[in-house]
Every structure is written in structure tokens, then in C-alpha cells.
Coordinates of C-alpha atoms in Angstrom, one line a residue:
M1168 CA -3.8 -32.4 55.5
R1169 CA -4.5 -35.2 58.0
Y1170 CA -3.5 -38.8 57.6
R1171 CA -4.4 -41.9 59.5
V1172 CA -1.0 -43.6 60.2
R1173 CA -1.2 -47.3 59.5
K1174 CA 1.4 -49.9 60.6
A1175 CA 2.4 -50.3 56.9
D1176 CA 3.1 -46.6 56.5
L1177 CA 5.0 -46.5 59.8
F1178 CA 7.2 -49.3 58.8
A1179 CA 7.7 -48.0 55.2
S1180 CA 8.7 -44.6 56.7
L1181 CA 11.5 -46.2 58.7
V1182 CA 12.7 -48.1 55.6
V1183 CA 12.7 -44.9 53.5
F1184 CA 14.5 -43.0 56.3
L1185 CA 17.3 -45.6 56.4
V1186 CA 17.6 -45.4 52.6
A1187 CA 17.6 -41.6 52.6
L1188 CA 20.0 -40.9 55.4
P1189 CA 23.3 -41.9 53.7
L1190 CA 22.1 -40.7 50.4
C1191 CA 21.2 -37.2 51.6
V1192 CA 24.6 -36.8 53.2
G1193 CA 26.3 -38.3 50.1
M1194 CA 24.5 -35.9 47.7
A1195 CA 25.5 -32.9 49.8
I1196 CA 29.2 -33.9 49.9
A1197 CA 29.2 -34.5 46.1
S1198 CA 27.6 -31.1 45.5
G1199 CA 30.3 -29.4 47.5
V1200 CA 28.1 -28.2 50.4
P1201 CA 27.9 -29.1 54.1
A1202 CA 26.4 -32.5 54.8
E1203 CA 23.6 -31.1 56.9
L1204 CA 22.1 -29.2 53.8
G1205 CA 21.4 -32.6 52.2
L1206 CA 19.5 -33.7 55.2
V1207 CA 17.5 -30.4 55.3
T1208 CA 16.4 -31.0 51.7
G1209 CA 15.4 -34.6 52.8
I1210 CA 13.4 -33.2 55.6
V1211 CA 11.7 -30.6 53.5
G1212 CA 10.9 -33.3 50.9
G1213 CA 9.1 -35.3 53.5
L1214 CA 7.4 -32.7 55.6
V1215 CA 6.4 -30.2 52.8
A1216 CA 6.3 -31.9 49.5
G1217 CA 5.0 -35.1 51.1
A1218 CA 2.1 -33.3 52.7
L1219 CA 1.0 -31.7 49.5
P1220 CA -1.3 -33.2 46.8
G1221 CA 0.4 -35.0 44.0
S1222 CA 1.9 -38.4 43.7
S1223 CA 0.6 -40.7 46.5
L1224 CA 3.7 -42.7 47.2
Q1225 CA 6.6 -40.8 45.7
V1226 CA 9.4 -39.6 48.0
S1227 CA 11.4 -36.4 47.5
G1228 CA 14.9 -35.2 48.5
P1229 CA 18.3 -34.4 47.0
A1230 CA 19.0 -36.6 44.0
A1231 CA 22.0 -37.5 41.8
G1232 CA 20.3 -35.9 38.8
L1233 CA 21.1 -32.4 40.0
T1234 CA 24.4 -33.1 41.8
V1235 CA 26.6 -32.1 38.9
L1236 CA 24.7 -28.9 38.2
V1237 CA 24.7 -27.9 41.8
Y1238 CA 28.3 -28.4 42.1
E1239 CA 29.0 -26.2 39.0
A1240 CA 26.6 -23.5 40.4
V1241 CA 28.3 -23.5 43.9
D1242 CA 31.7 -23.4 42.2
T1243 CA 30.6 -20.4 40.0
Y1244 CA 28.4 -18.3 42.3
G1245 CA 29.4 -19.6 45.8
V1246 CA 27.4 -21.5 48.4
Q1247 CA 25.8 -18.3 49.5
A1248 CA 23.9 -18.0 46.3
L1249 CA 22.5 -21.6 46.4
G1250 CA 19.4 -20.6 48.4
V1251 CA 18.5 -17.9 45.8
L1252 CA 19.0 -20.4 42.9
V1253 CA 16.9 -23.1 44.5
F1254 CA 14.1 -20.6 45.6
G1255 CA 13.9 -19.2 42.1
A1256 CA 13.6 -22.7 40.7
G1257 CA 10.8 -23.4 43.1
L1258 CA 8.9 -20.4 41.9
V1259 CA 9.3 -21.4 38.3
Q1260 CA 8.0 -24.9 39.1
L1261 CA 5.0 -23.4 40.9
G1262 CA 4.4 -21.3 37.8
L1263 CA 4.6 -24.3 35.5
G1264 CA 2.2 -26.2 37.7
A1265 CA -0.3 -23.3 37.9
L1266 CA -0.2 -23.1 34.1
R1267 CA -0.9 -26.9 34.0
L1268 CA 2.3 -27.6 32.0
G1269 CA 3.2 -30.6 34.1
R1270 CA 1.7 -33.1 31.7
W1271 CA 3.9 -31.6 28.9
F1272 CA 7.0 -32.9 30.4
R1273 CA 5.9 -36.4 29.4
A1274 CA 6.4 -35.2 25.8
V1275 CA 10.3 -34.9 26.3
S1276 CA 12.2 -37.5 24.2
V1277 CA 13.0 -40.6 26.4
A1278 CA 16.4 -40.8 24.6
V1279 CA 17.2 -37.2 25.9
V1280 CA 16.2 -38.1 29.4
Q1281 CA 18.2 -41.3 29.3
G1282 CA 21.2 -39.4 27.8
M1283 CA 20.9 -36.8 30.5
L1284 CA 21.0 -39.5 33.3
A1285 CA 23.8 -41.3 31.5
G1286 CA 25.9 -38.1 31.3
I1287 CA 25.2 -37.3 35.0
G1288 CA 26.1 -40.8 35.9
L1289 CA 29.4 -40.7 34.0
L1290 CA 30.4 -37.4 35.7
L1291 CA 29.3 -38.6 39.1
V1292 CA 31.3 -41.7 38.8
A1293 CA 34.4 -39.9 37.3
G1294 CA 34.3 -37.3 40.1
Q1295 CA 33.6 -39.7 43.0
V1296 CA 36.3 -42.1 42.0
Y1297 CA 38.8 -39.4 43.2
A1298 CA 37.0 -39.1 46.5
M1299 CA 37.2 -42.9 47.0
G1300 CA 40.9 -42.5 47.2
D1301 CA 40.8 -39.1 49.2
A1302 CA 42.3 -37.4 46.1
A1303 CA 41.3 -34.0 44.7
A1304 CA 39.3 -34.1 41.5
P1305 CA 39.7 -31.8 38.6
A1306 CA 37.0 -29.2 38.1
S1307 CA 35.9 -30.0 34.5
G1308 CA 34.2 -33.1 33.1
P1309 CA 37.0 -33.8 30.6
G1310 CA 39.6 -33.1 33.2
K1311 CA 38.0 -35.7 35.5
I1312 CA 38.0 -38.3 32.8
A1313 CA 41.5 -37.6 31.6
G1314 CA 42.9 -37.4 35.1
L1315 CA 41.9 -41.1 35.7
V1316 CA 45.0 -42.1 33.9
W1317 CA 47.3 -40.6 36.6
L1318 CA 44.9 -41.4 39.6
P1319 CA 46.4 -44.7 40.7
G1320 CA 49.6 -43.0 41.9
R1321 CA 47.7 -40.4 44.0
V1322 CA 45.1 -42.4 46.0
D1323 CA 45.3 -43.2 49.7
P1324 CA 45.3 -47.0 50.0
G1325 CA 43.4 -46.8 53.3
A1326 CA 40.6 -44.7 51.9
L1327 CA 40.5 -46.9 48.8
S1328 CA 40.1 -50.1 50.9
V1329 CA 37.3 -48.4 52.7
A1330 CA 35.6 -47.6 49.4
G1331 CA 36.1 -51.1 48.1
A1332 CA 34.6 -52.6 51.2
T1333 CA 31.6 -50.3 50.8
I1334 CA 30.9 -51.4 47.3
A1335 CA 31.3 -55.0 48.3
V1336 CA 28.6 -54.6 51.0
L1337 CA 26.3 -52.7 48.5
L1338 CA 26.6 -55.7 46.1
L1339 CA 26.4 -58.5 48.5
W1340 CA 23.8 -57.4 51.1
P1341 CA 20.8 -57.4 48.6
R1342 CA 21.4 -61.1 48.1
W1343 CA 20.0 -61.7 51.5
R1344 CA 16.5 -60.7 50.6
R1345 CA 15.0 -61.0 54.1
G1346 CA 17.7 -58.7 55.6
A1347 CA 17.6 -56.3 52.7
R1348 CA 13.8 -55.8 53.2
V1349 CA 14.4 -54.6 56.8
V1350 CA 17.7 -52.7 56.5
P1351 CA 18.7 -51.2 53.1
A1352 CA 22.1 -51.9 51.6
P1353 CA 23.3 -48.2 51.7
L1354 CA 22.8 -47.9 55.4
V1355 CA 24.4 -51.3 56.2
A1356 CA 27.5 -50.4 54.0
V1357 CA 28.0 -47.0 55.5
A1358 CA 27.3 -48.3 59.1
V1359 CA 29.6 -51.3 58.9
V1360 CA 32.5 -49.4 57.2
S1361 CA 32.2 -46.5 59.7
A1362 CA 32.3 -48.9 62.6
V1363 CA 35.3 -50.8 61.2
T1364 CA 37.3 -47.6 60.6
G1365 CA 36.5 -46.3 64.0
V1366 CA 37.4 -49.5 65.8
F1367 CA 40.7 -49.9 64.0
G1368 CA 41.4 -46.1 64.0
L1369 CA 42.1 -45.8 60.3
D1370 CA 43.3 -42.4 59.3
V1371 CA 40.8 -41.5 56.6
R1372 CA 39.0 -38.3 55.8
R1373 CA 35.5 -38.1 57.5
V1374 CA 32.4 -36.0 57.0
E1375 CA 32.8 -32.6 58.7
V1376 CA 29.9 -31.7 61.0
R1377 CA 28.9 -28.1 61.5
G1378 CA 25.5 -28.5 63.1
L1379 CA 22.1 -27.9 61.5
V1380 CA 21.7 -24.3 62.7
D1381 CA 25.2 -23.3 61.5
A1382 CA 24.8 -25.0 58.1
V1383 CA 21.4 -23.3 57.3
R1384 CA 21.8 -19.9 55.7
V1385 CA 18.7 -17.8 54.9
P1386 CA 19.4 -15.7 51.8
G1387 CA 19.5 -11.9 52.4
V1388 CA 18.0 -9.1 50.3
A1389 CA 21.4 -8.7 48.5
D1390 CA 21.4 -12.3 47.5
F1391 CA 18.0 -12.1 45.8
G1392 CA 19.4 -9.2 43.8
R1393 CA 21.5 -11.7 41.9
L1394 CA 18.3 -13.0 40.2
T1395 CA 18.7 -10.1 37.7
E1396 CA 22.0 -11.7 36.4
V1397 CA 21.7 -13.5 33.1
G1398 CA 23.9 -16.4 34.3
V1399 CA 21.9 -16.9 37.5
I1400 CA 18.6 -16.8 35.6
G1401 CA 19.9 -19.5 33.2
T1402 CA 20.9 -21.7 36.2
V1403 CA 17.6 -21.2 37.9
V1404 CA 15.7 -22.3 34.8
A1405 CA 18.0 -25.3 34.4
F1406 CA 17.4 -26.3 38.1
A1407 CA 13.6 -26.0 37.5
L1408 CA 13.4 -27.8 34.2
I1409 CA 15.7 -30.7 35.1
A1410 CA 14.2 -31.2 38.5
S1411 CA 10.7 -31.1 37.1
A1412 CA 11.5 -33.6 34.4
E1413 CA 13.2 -36.0 36.8
S1414 CA 10.4 -35.7 39.3
L1415 CA 7.6 -36.3 36.8
F1416 CA 9.4 -39.2 35.0
S1417 CA 9.9 -40.7 38.5
A1418 CA 6.2 -40.3 39.2
A1419 CA 5.3 -42.1 36.0
A1420 CA 7.6 -44.9 37.0
V1421 CA 6.2 -45.1 40.5
D1422 CA 2.7 -45.3 39.3
R1423 CA 3.6 -48.5 37.5
L1424 CA 4.7 -50.0 40.8
H1425 CA 1.4 -49.8 42.7
R1426 CA -2.3 -49.9 42.2
G1427 CA -3.2 -46.8 44.3
P1428 CA -4.2 -43.4 43.0
R1429 CA -2.4 -42.1 40.0
T1430 CA -0.3 -39.0 40.0
D1431 CA -1.7 -35.6 39.2
F1432 CA 1.3 -34.2 37.3
D1433 CA 0.4 -30.6 37.7
R1434 CA -0.2 -30.9 41.4
E1435 CA 2.9 -32.9 41.9
L1436 CA 4.9 -30.2 40.0
M1437 CA 3.5 -27.5 42.4
A1438 CA 4.3 -29.7 45.4
Q1439 CA 7.9 -29.9 44.1
G1440 CA 8.0 -26.2 43.5
A1441 CA 6.7 -25.5 47.1
G1442 CA 9.3 -27.8 48.5
N1443 CA 12.1 -26.1 46.5
A1444 CA 11.0 -22.7 47.5
V1445 CA 11.3 -23.8 51.2
C1446 CA 14.7 -25.4 50.5
G1447 CA 15.8 -22.1 49.0
V1448 CA 14.7 -20.1 52.0
L1449 CA 16.8 -22.4 54.1
G1450 CA 19.8 -22.3 51.8
A1451 CA 19.6 -26.1 51.2
L1452 CA 20.0 -28.3 48.1
P1453 CA 17.3 -28.5 45.4
M1454 CA 14.9 -31.5 45.7
T1455 CA 13.4 -33.8 43.3
A1456 CA 11.4 -37.0 43.5
V1457 CA 13.8 -39.9 43.8
I1458 CA 13.0 -43.2 42.3
V1459 CA 15.3 -45.2 44.7
R1460 CA 13.5 -43.9 47.8
S1461 CA 10.1 -44.1 46.0
A1462 CA 10.6 -47.7 45.1
A1463 CA 11.7 -48.6 48.6
N1464 CA 8.6 -46.9 49.9
V1465 CA 6.3 -48.9 47.6
Q1466 CA 8.1 -52.2 48.3
A1467 CA 8.0 -51.6 52.0
G1468 CA 4.2 -51.7 51.8
A1469 CA 3.3 -48.0 52.1
R1470 CA -0.4 -47.2 51.5
T1471 CA -0.7 -43.4 51.9
K1472 CA 1.4 -40.2 51.8
A1473 CA 1.9 -40.5 55.6
S1474 CA 5.0 -42.6 55.0
Q1475 CA 6.6 -39.7 53.2
V1476 CA 5.7 -37.2 55.9
L1477 CA 7.0 -39.6 58.6
H1478 CA 10.3 -40.2 56.9
G1479 CA 10.9 -36.5 56.9
G1480 CA 10.2 -36.4 60.6
W1481 CA 12.7 -39.2 61.3
L1482 CA 15.4 -37.3 59.3
L1483 CA 14.6 -34.2 61.5
L1484 CA 14.8 -36.2 64.7
F1485 CA 18.1 -37.8 63.7
T1486 CA 19.6 -34.4 62.7
V1487 CA 18.6 -32.8 66.0
V1488 CA 19.4 -35.7 68.4
L1489 CA 22.4 -37.5 66.8
P1490 CA 24.1 -35.0 64.5
G1491 CA 27.6 -36.1 65.8
V1492 CA 27.1 -39.6 64.2
L1493 CA 27.7 -37.9 60.8
G1494 CA 31.3 -37.2 61.9
L1495 CA 32.0 -40.9 62.1
I1496 CA 31.3 -41.6 58.3
P1497 CA 34.3 -41.8 56.0
V1498 CA 34.1 -39.6 52.9
A1499 CA 35.4 -42.6 50.9
A1500 CA 32.4 -44.7 52.0
L1501 CA 30.0 -42.0 50.7
A1502 CA 31.9 -41.6 47.5
A1503 CA 31.6 -45.4 46.9
L1504 CA 27.9 -45.1 47.6
L1505 CA 27.6 -42.4 44.9
V1506 CA 29.7 -44.3 42.4
H1507 CA 27.3 -47.2 42.8
A1508 CA 24.4 -44.8 42.3
G1509 CA 26.1 -43.2 39.3
C1510 CA 26.5 -46.7 37.7
R1511 CA 22.8 -47.3 38.1
L1512 CA 22.0 -44.1 36.1
L1513 CA 23.7 -45.6 33.0
P1514 CA 20.9 -47.1 30.9
V1515 CA 22.8 -50.2 29.7
R1516 CA 19.7 -52.3 29.1
E1517 CA 17.8 -49.6 27.5
V1518 CA 20.6 -49.0 25.0
R1519 CA 20.6 -52.6 24.0
V1520 CA 16.9 -52.5 23.3
L1521 CA 17.1 -49.2 21.5
W1522 CA 20.0 -50.4 19.4
R1523 CA 18.0 -53.3 18.0
E1524 CA 14.9 -51.3 17.2
H1525 CA 15.6 -47.5 17.1
R1526 CA 19.3 -46.8 16.4
G1527 CA 18.6 -43.1 15.8
E1528 CA 17.5 -42.8 19.4
V1529 CA 20.8 -44.3 20.6
V1530 CA 22.6 -41.6 18.7
V1531 CA 20.5 -38.9 20.5
L1532 CA 21.2 -40.6 23.8
A1533 CA 24.9 -40.8 23.2
V1534 CA 25.3 -37.2 21.9
T1535 CA 23.3 -35.9 24.9
A1536 CA 25.5 -37.7 27.3
G1537 CA 28.7 -36.7 25.5
A1538 CA 27.7 -33.0 25.4
I1539 CA 27.0 -33.1 29.2
V1540 CA 30.4 -34.7 29.9
L1541 CA 32.3 -32.3 27.6
G1542 CA 30.3 -29.2 28.4
N1543 CA 27.7 -28.9 31.1
L1544 CA 24.3 -30.2 32.1
L1545 CA 22.2 -27.4 30.5
E1546 CA 24.2 -27.3 27.3
G1547 CA 24.0 -31.1 27.0
V1548 CA 20.2 -31.2 27.5
L1549 CA 19.7 -28.4 24.9
V1550 CA 21.9 -30.2 22.4
G1551 CA 19.9 -33.4 23.0
L1552 CA 16.6 -31.7 22.6
T1553 CA 17.7 -30.0 19.4
L1554 CA 19.0 -33.3 18.0
A1555 CA 15.8 -35.0 19.0
V1556 CA 13.7 -32.4 17.2
A1557 CA 15.9 -32.6 14.1
K1558 CA 15.6 -36.4 14.1
T1559 CA 11.9 -36.2 14.3
A1560 CA 11.7 -33.7 11.5
W1561 CA 13.9 -35.9 9.4
D1562 CA 11.7 -39.0 10.2
I1563 CA 8.4 -37.4 9.3
S1564 CA 9.9 -35.5 6.2
H1565 CA 9.4 -38.3 3.8
V1566 CA 8.8 -37.3 0.1
H1567 CA 8.3 -39.8 -2.6
V1568 CA 8.5 -39.1 -6.4
E1569 CA 6.5 -41.4 -8.7
T1570 CA 7.0 -41.2 -12.5
E1571 CA 4.6 -42.5 -15.1
D1572 CA 5.5 -42.5 -18.8
R1573 CA 2.4 -42.0 -20.9
G1574 CA 4.1 -42.1 -24.3
E1575 CA 2.9 -39.2 -26.5
A1576 CA 0.9 -37.7 -23.7
G1577 CA 4.1 -37.0 -21.8
I1578 CA 5.4 -37.9 -18.4
V1579 CA 3.3 -37.6 -15.2
V1580 CA 5.3 -37.0 -12.1
R1581 CA 3.5 -37.3 -8.7
V1582 CA 5.0 -35.9 -5.5
L1583 CA 3.8 -37.5 -2.3
G1584 CA 4.4 -37.1 1.4
H1585 CA 6.0 -34.1 3.3
A1586 CA 8.1 -31.8 1.2
T1587 CA 10.5 -29.9 3.5
F1588 CA 14.0 -28.4 3.1
L1589 CA 15.5 -31.6 4.6
R1590 CA 14.4 -33.6 1.6
L1591 CA 14.8 -30.8 -1.0
P1592 CA 18.1 -32.3 -2.5
K1593 CA 16.2 -35.6 -3.2
L1594 CA 13.2 -33.8 -4.7
L1595 CA 15.3 -31.6 -7.1
D1596 CA 17.5 -34.6 -8.1
A1597 CA 14.4 -36.5 -9.2
L1598 CA 12.9 -33.5 -11.1
E1599 CA 16.1 -32.5 -12.8
A1600 CA 16.7 -36.1 -14.0
L1601 CA 13.5 -35.9 -16.1
P1602 CA 14.1 -35.6 -19.9
H1603 CA 13.9 -32.0 -21.2
D1604 CA 12.5 -33.0 -24.6
R1605 CA 9.2 -34.5 -23.2
E1606 CA 6.1 -32.8 -21.9
V1607 CA 6.0 -33.2 -18.0
R1608 CA 2.8 -33.0 -15.9
L1609 CA 3.6 -32.4 -12.2
E1610 CA 0.9 -33.5 -9.8
L1611 CA 1.2 -32.2 -6.2
G1612 CA -2.2 -33.5 -4.8
G1613 CA -0.4 -36.2 -2.8
L1614 CA 1.6 -33.7 -0.8
R1615 CA 0.4 -33.2 2.8
H1616 CA 2.9 -30.4 3.5
V1617 CA 5.1 -28.1 1.5
D1618 CA 7.4 -25.7 3.2
H1619 CA 8.6 -22.4 1.7
A1620 CA 11.9 -23.8 0.5
C1621 CA 10.3 -26.6 -1.4
A1622 CA 7.6 -24.3 -2.8
A1623 CA 10.2 -21.9 -4.1
A1624 CA 12.2 -24.7 -5.6
L1625 CA 9.2 -26.2 -7.4
E1626 CA 8.3 -22.8 -8.8
G1627 CA 11.8 -22.2 -10.0
W1628 CA 11.9 -25.7 -11.6
A1629 CA 8.6 -25.0 -13.5
A1630 CA 9.8 -21.5 -14.6
A1631 CA 13.1 -23.0 -15.9
R1632 CA 11.1 -25.4 -18.0
G1633 CA 8.8 -22.7 -19.3
H1634 CA 5.7 -23.9 -17.3
E1635 CA 3.6 -22.1 -14.8
L1636 CA 3.2 -23.6 -11.3
V1637 CA -0.1 -22.8 -9.6
A1638 CA 0.3 -23.3 -5.9
T1639 CA -3.4 -23.9 -5.2
S1640 CA -3.9 -26.5 -7.9
R1641 CA -3.4 -30.3 -7.5
S1642 CA -1.2 -30.4 -10.6
T1643 CA 0.8 -28.5 -13.1
T1644 CA 2.3 -28.9 -16.5

């Protein structure tokens, strides 16, 4: 696919490159893999996913949404299996796109997605707070949170000061709007802190550089054999579904930021799948569309997909020409960058709105986030989806019982709405409260749906009163 490179796209690509550079490195460090693998994913996100049809201005690369899951996968299966996991996830995404299932991701409950992001944000913050002080973090989510009580006595003051300075720059730099449009805050924060620590020779842990060729590991035949393991298959599906959901929700958000062509969700899903397949072959991190980079791309004035492709080229050029620069970056600075990113994943404003209008959605959000923190990402999302479905079933399962006393003609009882097992206790309470010495006429014409449990209960109630219940009729006496 050929693009005409405009000045606006060229400038936007440079801005996105400057935003992506520290984030790619930070995501890799947080995932427990070499820093170069994050850059590889960023490069593939630009050169491969950016060149394929899909979203016009969306930018892809490693994202915070998969950091926790990748860390768990690397801890369980080893970094050698990462390429196979990502490759498998890419194939699943390609299949979902080919079956035109991309649009169905928009049917996922927003509360579950926000809960997923909140849980990821909490774990990201809890884990990277340790790295801000050059301290080792516990492996489990509950362990990370519980360990914060004893953390103050274990941190390195020098590393903590570096992290504090990084967060200060991240918060203050955007106030200078003209400067923030040209150079993004993450790059300024990392560059300034790296320069200061280098000039003053502060003894803090820095990013370990292995070189791009040494970091890339193409999976072998034996590695692909692991795709037959149940646990590996589950992780592949989790990678694919979460990456797809995050990418397509990001695409919907980006479409609201510009007036250009709208996203073709199925093509975008296939572009993401192709990118992840290539990332898997290179043994790199999984990629998703990233709203932070995408918003920067739109705000910088991008007009076509050329800006996405060019930003991948800038990342490749930097990795080949200036790889040693990565070794100057303090790990504490990247940890602070990720803590800042994790805090932005917490949907504080959305929770306030939901609490006023839809408190049940807040429960779904909170349970999803809590399940992710206490268990893992996949289990938390499944719990959230189950709760969302149960809530929806409860909301639509309204049954109303109307009673009309007609004197000597008896009592007419009308049952309206949706009679499901969720409302069965209410229905039976109303029927059993009717007097036994009166003739009762039960009209079911107002029922839109009756499940098996309610049908059996109604038949049992009618039989106990000596009446016959005809399922096909509108009423019974």
C-alpha cells in the first residue's frame, strides 16, 4: 500500500515516535522481558499493522492492558514461550476478523472493560511502586498490595528521588501547552532524569541493553509444540480476546477524535492479528492499539496512515543507530512513567457518573477489578462477564402479578412480563398468598417469556389447587 507523505503526517510521526519510545521500553521492563522486545513490537505495530487496512489514524504497539498478563505468562512458561503465545494470539485474531466477529466486541459490557482496565491499573501501580525504589516486588497481586506496608524501609532513596522527579515532570510539563505539543511529557521526563543521573553519577539501576539481534528469538519447532498444552491454549485465547477488545475499543474512541474515515472493525482486527503473528515470529511482546499514542497522532495533525508507518520506521532507525542510549535510562524513571500510566487507567470519572445513574454497573466494574487483583486477568474478566450477564438477566426478568377481585365470580390473577427462575420466588409468593376458598382464574396472556422452571411451578400450583393448567392458552382457572 502506497501513501503520499504529507508534512502533517511527517510531523505527527515524529511526535508519536517520541511518545512511543519510552513507553515501549517501559512496557517491556514491566513485562519482565528485555527492553528491545518492546521496541520490536512498536516497530511491527507501525510497519505492519499501520500499513494494513483498518483504522485510519490508530497507532499500535505494546500496551499497559496486557502487561500483567504477559508478566504472568513469562513467569509461568518462560520468555522462550512468549513468541509462540503471541503468534497463536495473532492467528486467533486473524480468524475472528475473517469470520467478521470484530463488530461483536462492541457488545461487551463497558463496565467489564472499565473494570478490566482498573484492575490492570491497580496491579501496574502496585508492582511498579517497588521498581520506583529499586526494590523487588512480590509475584502475586495480593502480595504486591500487602507488601506496600513494609515497602518504605526497603526502598533506595536515590531511586525514589529519581522516580519522584520523573512524576513531577510528567505532571508539570503538559501545563506548557506549546512545548507539550512539540515534545511529549514522557520523553521529556525520561530524558531529563537520565541526563541528571548521568551528570551527577547517581548509583541507580539502569536498563540493561542486549542489542536488537540478541534480544529477538525466533520460536523453534519444539516451542510450537507447546500449543497443545491446555494452559498455553488458555493464555493464547486470553491474549487474543483482551488485545482485540482493547484495540477495538480504542478504535471507537479514536473515531470520535477526527472526521476522517471510520474504522472497519473486522479489517482492524485482522491487521492486529497480522501484527501479532509477526511479533510472535520475532519473539516480541503482543501488540494492541494504544489510545495514548493514537490520540497524540490525531492531535499532532495526522491525516493518513502514513504517520503510523513512519513512526515504526523512526523506532527501527533509533534501535539500529542508537541502541546504547537505552542503557542510560534509570529503571526507576520508567517505573514512574508506568505508575503514571496505570493511574490513568483507573476510571474515576466514569465511576462517579455510573454511581449516579447505574449503580449496578459500578458493582460489575468493582467485582471485575477485584477479581483481577486477587486472581489473574483472565479469571477476572470471566467473572466480570458472568456478573454482567447475570445482571442483565435480572434486569430484564421483570414479572408483575395483578389481582382483581370480581366478587362471586372469583379472583382474576394476571401475570405480566418475563417469568424466569430469577423471579420465581416472587411469583410463587404472590400465588400462594391467594385465598384457598375462592375460585381463581389465572391469565398468562401478558407473559412475554416463561422459562421451564416457572412453567413447572405454575403447573404444580394449578395441580395443587385442583385446576388444570393449559400451557398454550392465555388463561387457566
